[in-house]
Coordinates of C-alpha atoms (C1' of nucleotides) in Angstrom, one line a residue:
Chain A
M1 CA 3.6 -13.6 63.6
S2 CA 6.4 -11.0 63.4
E3 CA 4.5 -8.5 63.7
P4 CA 2.1 -7.9 66.9
S5 CA -1.2 -9.7 66.0
P6 CA -4.0 -7.4 65.0
R7 CA -7.2 -6.7 66.5
I8 CA -10.1 -6.3 64.0
D9 CA -12.5 -3.4 65.6
A10 CA -13.8 -5.3 68.3
P11 CA -17.7 -4.8 68.1
F12 CA -18.4 -4.5 71.9
P13 CA -15.5 -3.0 74.3
G14 CA -13.9 -6.1 76.5
V15 CA -14.2 -7.9 73.3
P16 CA -10.4 -9.5 72.2
L17 CA -11.1 -10.7 68.5
V18 CA -7.5 -11.1 67.0
A19 CA -7.3 -12.2 63.4
P20 CA -6.6 -15.6 63.0
L21 CA -2.5 -15.9 61.9
Y22 CA -3.2 -17.3 58.6
K23 CA -4.8 -14.6 57.6
E24 CA -2.6 -12.1 58.7
A25 CA -0.2 -14.5 56.8
K26 CA -2.0 -13.8 54.2
R27 CA -1.9 -10.5 53.9
Q28 CA 1.2 -10.0 54.3
M29 CA 2.2 -12.8 51.6
T30 CA -0.3 -10.5 49.7
Q31 CA 1.8 -7.8 49.8
A32 CA 5.0 -9.7 48.8
L33 CA 3.1 -9.9 46.0
T34 CA 1.1 -6.6 45.8
R35 CA 5.4 -4.3 46.1
G36 CA 7.1 -6.6 44.1
E37 CA 9.2 -8.7 46.1
W38 CA 7.9 -11.3 44.3
R39 CA 7.2 -11.2 40.6
P40 CA 5.2 -12.8 38.4
G41 CA 7.0 -16.4 37.0
D42 CA 8.7 -16.6 40.3
A43 CA 8.5 -18.9 43.1
I44 CA 7.6 -17.6 46.3
P45 CA 10.1 -19.5 48.8
A46 CA 9.0 -23.0 50.3
E47 CA 6.4 -23.4 52.9
R48 CA 9.1 -24.1 55.1
R49 CA 11.1 -21.3 55.4
L50 CA 7.5 -19.5 55.6
A51 CA 7.0 -20.3 58.3
E52 CA 10.1 -19.8 59.5
R53 CA 9.9 -15.9 58.4
Y54 CA 6.6 -15.8 59.8
G55 CA 6.9 -17.6 63.0
I56 CA 4.1 -20.1 62.6
S57 CA 3.2 -23.7 61.9
I58 CA 3.6 -25.2 58.3
G59 CA -0.4 -26.1 58.0
T60 CA -1.1 -22.3 58.6
V61 CA 1.2 -20.9 55.9
R62 CA -0.8 -23.9 53.8
K63 CA -4.3 -22.7 54.6
A64 CA -2.4 -18.7 53.8
I65 CA -1.8 -20.2 50.9
D66 CA -4.8 -21.9 50.1
E67 CA -6.6 -19.1 49.9
L68 CA -4.4 -17.2 47.7
V69 CA -4.7 -20.4 45.3
A70 CA -8.3 -19.9 45.3
E71 CA -8.5 -16.5 44.7
N72 CA -6.0 -16.9 41.6
M73 CA -3.0 -15.4 43.8
L74 CA -1.1 -18.1 43.8
I75 CA -0.3 -21.6 41.8
R76 CA 0.9 -24.4 43.3
Q77 CA 2.2 -27.2 41.6
Q78 CA 3.7 -30.2 43.3
G79 CA 7.3 -30.9 43.6
R80 CA 8.3 -27.6 41.9
G81 CA 6.6 -24.8 44.6
T82 CA 4.0 -22.2 44.6
F83 CA 4.7 -19.5 41.6
V84 CA 3.1 -16.0 40.9
P85 CA 1.3 -16.8 38.1
R86 CA 2.2 -15.2 34.8
H87 CA 0.1 -13.5 32.6
N88 CA -0.4 -16.2 29.2
R89 CA -3.0 -16.9 26.3
D90 CA -3.7 -19.9 28.1
R91 CA -4.6 -17.9 31.4
L92 CA -6.1 -15.2 29.7
L93 CA -8.9 -18.0 28.0
F94 CA -8.5 -20.1 30.6
Y95 CA -10.0 -17.1 33.4
F96 CA -10.6 -14.3 31.4
F97 CA -11.7 -15.1 28.4
H98 CA -15.3 -16.6 28.5
I99 CA -16.7 -16.2 24.5
V100 CA -17.1 -19.9 23.9
A101 CA -18.4 -21.8 20.3
E102 CA -22.0 -23.1 20.4
D103 CA -20.2 -26.8 20.6
G104 CA -18.7 -25.0 24.1
A105 CA -15.3 -24.9 22.4
K106 CA -12.9 -21.9 23.2
V107 CA -10.5 -20.5 19.9
Y108 CA -8.0 -18.4 21.2
P109 CA -8.9 -13.9 19.9
V110 CA -6.6 -12.7 17.1
V111 CA -6.6 -9.1 18.1
R112 CA -6.0 -6.6 15.8
L113 CA -6.0 -3.3 17.2
H114 CA -8.5 -0.3 15.3
A115 CA -7.4 2.9 17.5
F116 CA -5.2 4.5 20.2
A117 CA -5.5 7.4 21.7
A118 CA -4.6 9.7 24.7
G119 CA -8.0 11.3 26.3
K120 CA -9.7 12.2 29.5
A121 CA -11.9 10.0 31.2
D122 CA -15.9 10.2 30.9
K123 CA -18.5 10.2 34.1
L124 CA -18.5 6.5 33.6
A125 CA -15.1 5.2 33.0
A126 CA -14.0 7.8 36.0
D127 CA -16.3 5.8 38.4
R128 CA -15.2 2.2 37.5
L129 CA -12.2 2.7 37.4
A130 CA -11.9 5.1 41.1
I131 CA -10.1 7.8 39.6
A132 CA -10.7 11.7 38.8
L133 CA -13.4 12.9 36.2
G134 CA -11.5 14.0 33.3
A135 CA -8.3 12.7 34.4
P136 CA -6.1 11.4 31.3
V137 CA -7.1 7.8 30.0
F138 CA -5.6 6.2 27.3
K139 CA -8.1 4.7 25.1
I140 CA -7.6 1.2 23.0
R141 CA -10.5 0.1 20.5
N142 CA -9.5 -3.4 19.4
V143 CA -11.3 -5.6 16.7
L144 CA -11.0 -9.9 18.1
S145 CA -11.6 -12.6 15.7
L146 CA -12.4 -16.4 16.2
S147 CA -12.0 -18.6 13.6
D148 CA -10.9 -15.6 11.2
R149 CA -14.4 -14.0 11.8
P150 CA -14.8 -10.7 13.5
V151 CA -17.0 -11.3 16.9
I152 CA -15.9 -8.5 19.4
V153 CA -15.1 -5.2 19.5
D154 CA -13.8 -4.0 22.5
D155 CA -13.5 -0.2 23.9
I156 CA -10.9 -0.6 26.7
V157 CA -10.1 2.5 29.3
I158 CA -7.0 2.9 31.5
A159 CA -5.9 5.5 33.7
G160 CA -3.0 7.1 32.1
A161 CA -1.3 7.4 35.6
R162 CA -1.0 3.9 36.0
F163 CA 0.6 3.3 32.6
P164 CA 3.1 5.8 32.4
R165 CA 4.1 6.2 28.6
L166 CA 2.2 3.7 27.0
T167 CA 2.3 4.0 23.0
Q168 CA 0.6 2.2 20.2
R169 CA 4.2 1.2 19.0
M170 CA 4.1 -1.4 22.5
F171 CA 1.2 -3.2 20.9
G172 CA 2.9 -4.0 18.3
E173 CA 5.8 -5.8 19.4
R174 CA 3.1 -7.5 22.4
P175 CA 4.1 -11.1 22.5
S176 CA 0.4 -12.7 23.5
T177 CA -2.4 -10.6 25.5
I178 CA -2.7 -6.6 26.6
Y179 CA -2.6 -8.2 30.8
H180 CA 0.6 -10.0 29.6
L181 CA 1.5 -6.3 28.4
Y182 CA 0.0 -4.8 31.6
Q183 CA 1.9 -6.8 33.7
T184 CA 5.1 -7.0 32.4
G185 CA 5.3 -3.2 31.1
F186 CA 3.7 -1.7 33.8
G187 CA 3.6 -3.7 37.1
V188 CA 0.2 -4.5 36.9
S189 CA -1.5 -7.8 37.6
V190 CA -4.6 -8.5 36.5
V191 CA -6.9 -11.2 39.2
R192 CA -10.2 -10.7 39.0
T193 CA -12.9 -9.4 37.1
T194 CA -16.7 -8.7 37.3
E195 CA -19.1 -8.0 34.4
R196 CA -22.2 -7.3 34.0
L197 CA -24.3 -8.1 30.8
R198 CA -26.8 -6.7 29.1
A199 CA -28.4 -6.9 25.6
T200 CA -27.8 -3.7 22.6
V201 CA -28.1 -3.7 19.0
A202 CA -25.1 -2.7 16.8
D203 CA -25.1 0.9 15.5
A204 CA -23.4 1.8 12.4
E205 CA -19.6 2.2 13.1
I206 CA -19.9 -1.8 15.0
A207 CA -21.8 -3.0 12.5
A208 CA -18.6 -2.1 9.7
L209 CA -16.3 -3.6 12.2
L210 CA -18.1 -6.8 12.8
Q211 CA -19.6 -7.0 9.7
V212 CA -23.1 -7.1 10.2
E213 CA -25.8 -5.4 9.1
S214 CA -26.9 -2.3 11.4
D215 CA -29.5 -3.0 14.6
T216 CA -28.2 -6.6 14.6
P217 CA -28.8 -7.4 18.2
L218 CA -25.0 -7.5 20.2
L219 CA -24.1 -8.9 23.8
Q220 CA -22.5 -6.0 25.6
I221 CA -20.4 -6.7 28.5
R222 CA -18.6 -4.1 30.6
R223 CA -15.5 -5.3 32.4
V224 CA -13.9 -3.9 35.2
A225 CA -10.9 -5.9 35.6
L226 CA -9.2 -5.7 39.0
T227 CA -5.7 -6.3 40.5
Y228 CA -4.0 -7.2 44.1
N229 CA -6.2 -5.8 46.9
D230 CA -9.7 -5.3 44.4
V231 CA -7.8 -2.4 42.8
P232 CA -9.5 -1.7 39.9
V233 CA -7.1 -0.8 36.0
E234 CA -9.1 -2.2 33.4
F235 CA -12.2 -0.6 32.0
R236 CA -13.7 -2.6 28.8
V237 CA -16.4 -2.1 27.2
S238 CA -16.9 -5.2 24.7
R239 CA -19.7 -5.2 22.3
V240 CA -20.3 -9.3 20.7
N241 CA -22.0 -10.8 17.7
T242 CA -23.5 -14.0 20.0
Q243 CA -24.7 -15.4 16.3
R244 CA -22.6 -18.0 16.4
Y245 CA -20.6 -17.9 20.0
E246 CA -21.6 -17.6 23.6
Y247 CA -21.4 -16.3 26.7
W248 CA -20.3 -19.2 29.1
S249 CA -20.9 -18.6 33.5
E250 CA -20.5 -21.2 35.9
L251 CA -22.0 -19.7 39.0
G252 CA -23.9 -20.6 41.9
G253 CA -21.6 -23.7 43.2
S254 CA -18.2 -25.1 42.7
Chain B
M1 CA -12.4 -45.5 55.8
S2 CA -14.5 -48.8 56.2
E3 CA -14.0 -49.3 53.0
P4 CA -11.5 -50.2 51.5
S5 CA -9.0 -48.1 49.5
P6 CA -10.2 -47.7 46.0
R7 CA -8.2 -47.0 43.3
I8 CA -7.6 -45.2 40.7
D9 CA -7.4 -46.6 37.6
A10 CA -3.4 -46.3 37.6
P11 CA -2.3 -44.8 34.2
F12 CA 0.6 -47.3 33.9
P13 CA 0.6 -51.0 35.6
G14 CA 2.9 -50.5 38.7
V15 CA 2.1 -46.8 39.3
P16 CA 0.0 -47.5 42.8
L17 CA -3.0 -44.3 42.8
V18 CA -4.9 -44.8 45.5
A19 CA -7.3 -41.4 46.3
P20 CA -6.5 -39.6 49.6
L21 CA -8.3 -40.4 52.5
Y22 CA -10.2 -37.3 52.4
K23 CA -11.6 -37.8 48.5
E24 CA -13.0 -40.3 49.3
A25 CA -14.2 -39.3 52.9
K26 CA -16.2 -36.1 50.8
R27 CA -17.3 -38.9 48.2
Q28 CA -19.1 -40.9 50.9
M29 CA -20.7 -38.0 52.3
T30 CA -21.7 -36.8 48.7
Q31 CA -23.3 -40.6 48.7
A32 CA -24.9 -40.0 51.7
L33 CA -26.2 -36.4 50.8
T34 CA -27.7 -38.3 47.3
R35 CA -29.3 -40.9 49.0
G36 CA -31.4 -39.0 51.4
E37 CA -29.6 -40.1 54.3
W38 CA -28.7 -36.5 55.5
R39 CA -31.7 -34.2 54.4
P40 CA -32.4 -30.3 53.6
G41 CA -32.3 -28.7 57.0
D42 CA -30.9 -31.6 59.1
A43 CA -27.1 -30.8 60.6
I44 CA -24.7 -33.6 59.5
P45 CA -23.0 -35.3 62.4
A46 CA -20.7 -33.9 64.2
E47 CA -16.7 -33.6 62.7
R48 CA -15.4 -35.8 65.6
R49 CA -18.3 -38.3 64.7
L50 CA -17.5 -38.7 61.5
A51 CA -14.5 -39.0 62.0
E52 CA -15.5 -41.9 64.4
R53 CA -17.4 -43.1 62.0
Y54 CA -14.7 -43.2 58.6
G55 CA -11.9 -44.2 60.8
I56 CA -9.7 -41.2 60.1
S57 CA -8.4 -38.2 61.8
I58 CA -10.0 -34.8 62.4
G59 CA -8.4 -33.4 59.9
T60 CA -8.8 -35.3 57.0
V61 CA -12.9 -34.8 57.9
R62 CA -12.2 -30.8 57.8
K63 CA -10.5 -31.0 54.8
A64 CA -13.3 -33.4 53.1
I65 CA -16.4 -30.6 54.6
D66 CA -13.8 -28.1 53.7
E67 CA -14.6 -29.2 49.6
L68 CA -18.4 -29.6 50.2
V69 CA -18.9 -26.8 51.1
A70 CA -16.7 -25.0 48.6
E71 CA -19.1 -25.9 46.7
N72 CA -22.7 -25.7 48.1
M73 CA -23.0 -28.8 48.8
L74 CA -22.8 -27.8 53.2
I75 CA -23.2 -25.3 55.2
R76 CA -21.0 -24.6 58.1
Q77 CA -22.1 -22.9 61.6
Q78 CA -19.7 -22.5 64.6
G79 CA -21.1 -23.6 67.5
R80 CA -23.8 -25.4 65.7
G81 CA -22.9 -28.0 63.4
T82 CA -23.1 -28.3 59.6
F83 CA -25.8 -27.8 57.8
V84 CA -27.5 -29.3 54.4
P85 CA -29.0 -25.8 52.6
R86 CA -32.7 -25.7 52.5
H87 CA -34.0 -24.2 49.5
N88 CA -35.0 -20.3 50.3
R89 CA -35.5 -16.9 49.1
D90 CA -32.5 -16.0 50.2
R91 CA -30.0 -18.7 48.9
L92 CA -32.4 -18.3 44.8
L93 CA -31.2 -14.5 45.2
F94 CA -27.5 -14.4 46.1
Y95 CA -26.5 -18.2 44.1
F96 CA -28.7 -18.5 41.6
F97 CA -30.6 -15.3 40.1
H98 CA -27.7 -12.9 38.8
I99 CA -29.9 -10.4 37.4
V100 CA -28.7 -6.9 39.3
A101 CA -30.9 -3.8 39.0
E102 CA -28.1 -1.4 37.6
D103 CA -27.0 0.2 40.9
G104 CA -25.9 -3.0 41.6
A105 CA -29.0 -4.1 44.5
K106 CA -30.6 -7.1 43.7
V107 CA -34.2 -7.7 43.7
Y108 CA -36.5 -10.6 44.8
P109 CA -38.1 -11.6 41.5
V110 CA -42.6 -11.8 41.9
V111 CA -43.2 -14.8 39.9
R112 CA -46.0 -15.1 38.3
L113 CA -46.9 -19.1 36.6
H114 CA -48.0 -18.0 32.9
A115 CA -48.4 -21.4 31.5
F116 CA -47.9 -25.2 32.6
A117 CA -48.4 -28.0 30.1
A118 CA -47.3 -32.0 29.7
G119 CA -45.7 -32.9 26.9
K120 CA -42.4 -34.0 24.3
A121 CA -39.0 -33.4 25.1
D122 CA -37.4 -31.3 22.1
K123 CA -33.8 -32.4 20.5
L124 CA -32.1 -29.0 22.7
A125 CA -34.4 -30.0 25.9
A126 CA -33.5 -33.6 25.9
D127 CA -29.9 -32.7 25.1
R128 CA -29.6 -30.4 28.0
L129 CA -31.3 -32.7 30.4
A130 CA -29.7 -36.2 29.0
I131 CA -33.0 -37.7 28.4
A132 CA -33.7 -39.6 25.3
L133 CA -35.7 -37.6 22.5
G134 CA -39.6 -37.2 23.2
A135 CA -39.7 -38.6 26.5
P136 CA -42.0 -37.2 28.6
V137 CA -41.2 -33.3 30.3
F138 CA -43.4 -31.0 31.8
K139 CA -43.2 -26.9 30.2
I140 CA -43.4 -23.9 32.6
R141 CA -44.1 -20.5 31.3
N142 CA -42.9 -18.3 33.9
V143 CA -43.2 -14.5 34.3
L144 CA -40.9 -12.0 36.8
S145 CA -41.0 -9.4 37.7
L146 CA -38.9 -6.8 39.4
S147 CA -40.3 -3.5 41.0
D148 CA -44.0 -4.3 39.8
R149 CA -42.4 -4.4 36.6
P150 CA -42.7 -7.5 34.1
V151 CA -38.7 -8.1 33.0
I152 CA -38.1 -11.6 32.3
V153 CA -39.8 -14.9 31.0
D154 CA -39.0 -18.3 31.9
D155 CA -39.4 -21.0 30.0
I156 CA -38.5 -24.1 32.1
V157 CA -38.4 -27.5 31.1
I158 CA -37.7 -30.5 33.6
A159 CA -37.5 -34.4 32.8
G160 CA -41.2 -36.3 33.8
A161 CA -39.9 -39.2 35.1
R162 CA -38.2 -36.9 38.1
F163 CA -41.0 -35.4 38.4
P164 CA -43.9 -37.6 39.2
R165 CA -47.4 -36.4 38.8
L166 CA -46.7 -32.6 39.2
T167 CA -49.2 -30.1 39.5
Q168 CA -50.0 -27.1 38.2
R169 CA -51.8 -26.6 41.3
M170 CA -48.2 -27.1 43.3
F171 CA -47.2 -23.6 41.7
G172 CA -49.8 -22.2 43.8
E173 CA -48.9 -23.6 47.0
R174 CA -45.6 -22.9 46.4
P175 CA -44.5 -20.8 49.5
S176 CA -40.9 -19.7 48.0
T177 CA -39.2 -20.8 44.6
I178 CA -39.5 -23.4 42.4
Y179 CA -36.0 -25.1 43.9
H180 CA -37.6 -25.2 46.6
L181 CA -40.8 -27.1 45.4
Y182 CA -38.3 -29.7 43.7
Q183 CA -36.5 -30.1 46.9
T184 CA -39.4 -30.2 49.2
G185 CA -41.5 -32.1 46.5
F186 CA -38.7 -34.3 44.9
G187 CA -36.2 -34.4 46.8
V188 CA -34.3 -32.9 44.1
S189 CA -31.5 -30.4 45.5
V190 CA -29.7 -27.9 43.0
V191 CA -26.7 -27.5 43.5
R192 CA -24.8 -25.5 40.5
T193 CA -25.6 -24.1 37.6
T194 CA -24.1 -23.2 34.1
E195 CA -25.7 -20.4 31.5
R196 CA -25.0 -19.6 28.5
L197 CA -25.6 -16.8 26.9
R198 CA -26.4 -14.1 24.1
A199 CA -28.8 -11.4 22.6
T200 CA -31.6 -11.8 20.6
V201 CA -34.4 -9.6 19.7
A202 CA -37.9 -10.4 21.5
D203 CA -40.8 -11.8 19.0
A204 CA -44.4 -10.5 19.4
E205 CA -45.6 -13.1 22.3
I206 CA -42.8 -12.7 24.8
A207 CA -43.1 -9.0 23.9
A208 CA -46.8 -8.8 25.0
L209 CA -45.8 -10.3 28.3
L210 CA -42.7 -7.8 28.6
Q211 CA -44.7 -4.6 27.6
V212 CA -41.7 -4.1 24.5
E213 CA -42.0 -3.5 21.3
S214 CA -41.3 -6.4 19.3
D215 CA -37.5 -6.3 17.7
T216 CA -36.1 -4.9 21.5
P217 CA -33.4 -6.6 22.4
L218 CA -33.2 -9.4 24.9
L219 CA -30.7 -10.4 26.9
Q220 CA -31.5 -15.0 26.4
I221 CA -29.7 -17.2 29.3
R222 CA -29.6 -20.9 29.0
R223 CA -29.6 -22.8 32.0
V224 CA -28.9 -26.0 33.0
A225 CA -29.4 -26.9 36.5
L226 CA -27.7 -29.8 38.4
T227 CA -28.1 -31.7 41.2
Y228 CA -25.1 -33.9 43.4
N229 CA -22.6 -35.6 41.2
D230 CA -23.8 -32.8 38.3
V231 CA -26.5 -34.6 37.3
P232 CA -28.8 -32.5 35.0
V233 CA -32.4 -31.2 36.3
E234 CA -33.7 -28.2 34.2
F235 CA -33.2 -26.4 31.6
R236 CA -34.4 -23.0 31.4
V237 CA -34.8 -21.0 28.7
S238 CA -34.8 -17.0 29.5
R239 CA -35.1 -14.0 28.5
V240 CA -34.8 -10.9 30.1
N241 CA -35.5 -7.1 29.7
T242 CA -31.8 -5.0 30.1
Q243 CA -33.5 -1.9 29.9
R244 CA -33.1 -1.5 33.6
Y245 CA -31.4 -4.9 34.8
E246 CA -28.6 -6.0 33.9
Y247 CA -26.8 -9.6 34.3
W248 CA -23.7 -9.5 36.7
S249 CA -21.3 -12.5 37.2
E250 CA -18.1 -12.9 39.0
L251 CA -15.5 -14.7 37.2
G252 CA -11.7 -15.3 37.1
G253 CA -11.0 -15.2 40.1
S254 CA -12.1 -15.2 43.7
Chain C
dA1 C1' 19.4 -36.9 46.2
dA2 C1' 17.7 -33.1 47.7
dG3 C1' 13.4 -30.5 47.5
dT4 C1' 9.2 -29.1 47.0
dG5 C1' 4.3 -29.4 47.7
dG6 C1' 0.0 -33.1 49.5
dT7 C1' -1.4 -35.9 52.8
dC8 C1' -2.7 -37.4 57.4
dT9 C1' -2.5 -37.5 62.9
dA10 C1' -3.2 -36.9 67.5
dG11 C1' -3.8 -34.0 70.1
dA12 C1' -4.3 -28.4 72.5
dC13 C1' -7.1 -24.8 72.7
dC14 C1' -10.5 -20.8 71.6
dA15 C1' -14.6 -19.2 69.9
dC16 C1' -19.7 -19.8 69.3
dC17 C1' -24.3 -21.3 70.7
dA18 C1' -27.7 -23.8 73.0
dT19 C1' -29.6 -24.9 77.3
Chain D
dT1 C1' -22.1 -26.6 81.0
dG2 C1' -21.7 -29.1 77.0
dG3 C1' -21.3 -29.9 72.0
dT4 C1' -20.0 -27.2 68.1
dG5 C1' -16.7 -25.6 64.4
dG6 C1' -12.5 -23.0 64.0
dT7 C1' -7.9 -22.3 64.8
dC8 C1' -3.0 -23.5 65.3
dT9 C1' 1.2 -27.3 66.4
dA10 C1' 4.7 -30.5 65.4
dG11 C1' 5.5 -33.5 63.8
dA12 C1' 5.5 -37.9 59.9
dC13 C1' 5.8 -39.8 55.5
dC14 C1' 4.0 -40.1 50.5
dA15 C1' 4.4 -38.2 45.4
dC16 C1' 6.5 -35.7 42.4
dT17 C1' 10.5 -32.4 40.5
dT18 C1' 14.4 -31.7 38.9
dA19 C1' 19.4 -32.4 38.4

DNA sequence: AAGTGGTCTAGACCACCAT
DNA sequence: TGGTGGTCTAGACCACTTA
């Protein structure tokens, strides 16, 4: 590599653990993404060029890219190139939207901005976003409709420091998804989420928004969205009316 | 390969689409697993030997194994070999048990068999198990406790044809998990699951088992467990008291 | 036709594990 | 010490896309 091979802390002295070249290449490529050298929608340099740049063989470059592709940080397209993914509706639906109809069909949600406010981080949000308690945040409430029926209420919290000068107006101009807005407006690319689910009941406010009776059981989803290097950028509480729709999960395997 | 390279149906005549050698190797290795040539706990032949057997280079064998490992059908151990996974408690907890405490900690569930009966497949189970309506099935109800409190009620349906001569006694002898019983008793290895979640409320019967009041909101999980080649082998409805525990999901990324 | 990623080879050498 | 998987090379050739 162009830089000297880094040594991982050896569990015992005298054990010269050297990071594999492909791991180091992967680290450098992740950095190129993080610092914006390669931007969403761009093709990254061809594999042969990366092999030259890093002074390694093409097979080793491919192994690094393989892992980045598996982690959804790059997209390969044969004959065209390798690209930095851009957040659009299809990507959202495929990777980040887990609600499906009873027959398994995925439907594009129609999003309506219901509330937007600046505020301070409470304990839970500060914890999940790894920011200080009371730090400035934006709070957004969206109501999502599926097939013209309100089904989901999203309460989103994001750090003010990461989204400077965010205004309510930007949501109206938004062409597709909020993750697209994060990416194009603030250079924040969501690459992964973790979610925790539990059953709750609708309070009066949520019930009204979802047009159900109070005490209707709802699925509550608490999501943390992460960007490169597992840095949290969004905390979201969703409440889903699972009368006609369900949460889909495919785990413990491929 | 030892067999002629298979041709995938060409979308248009004159387009000679040949399956890559590593895909064909992967198919043959999956077959070796399916028909029991390689059995749980066994090491499969060394990569160099597989390369000879299939008449391909070692790098191509490795690519096939890479994919099987990514799909949890094999486990690599450097210096020792590549193994067919055996279902034990740790594997269950890591891959197939998605309930965690509020602090994220995983706890081994203590399983108590509550009911066992032979019966006929209803519409839903027949559909999910891809068997005929009314086909013979076994129905099992388990109550799972976490830290000495009942938290989950599992209603399991499996096809009688696939688990011949299953008896209630076998559950008492069971050393670890029901997937271990499937594997050691009937040669059925669960490799993957798909789950659909929704919010429900406890009926009187479930409420009693979970020691909660009726109408307590519960998380309902409908799981289909699959073996090799995505063949369904178990349909399970879980009802989870999410007062102290949550469902954990990590999707849309690595 | 030129450029891209995808497949495949035939090695070499290393790290790790069991004996 | 011998066998295993893990890394890495320097190519060749193929499939696909774009111009």
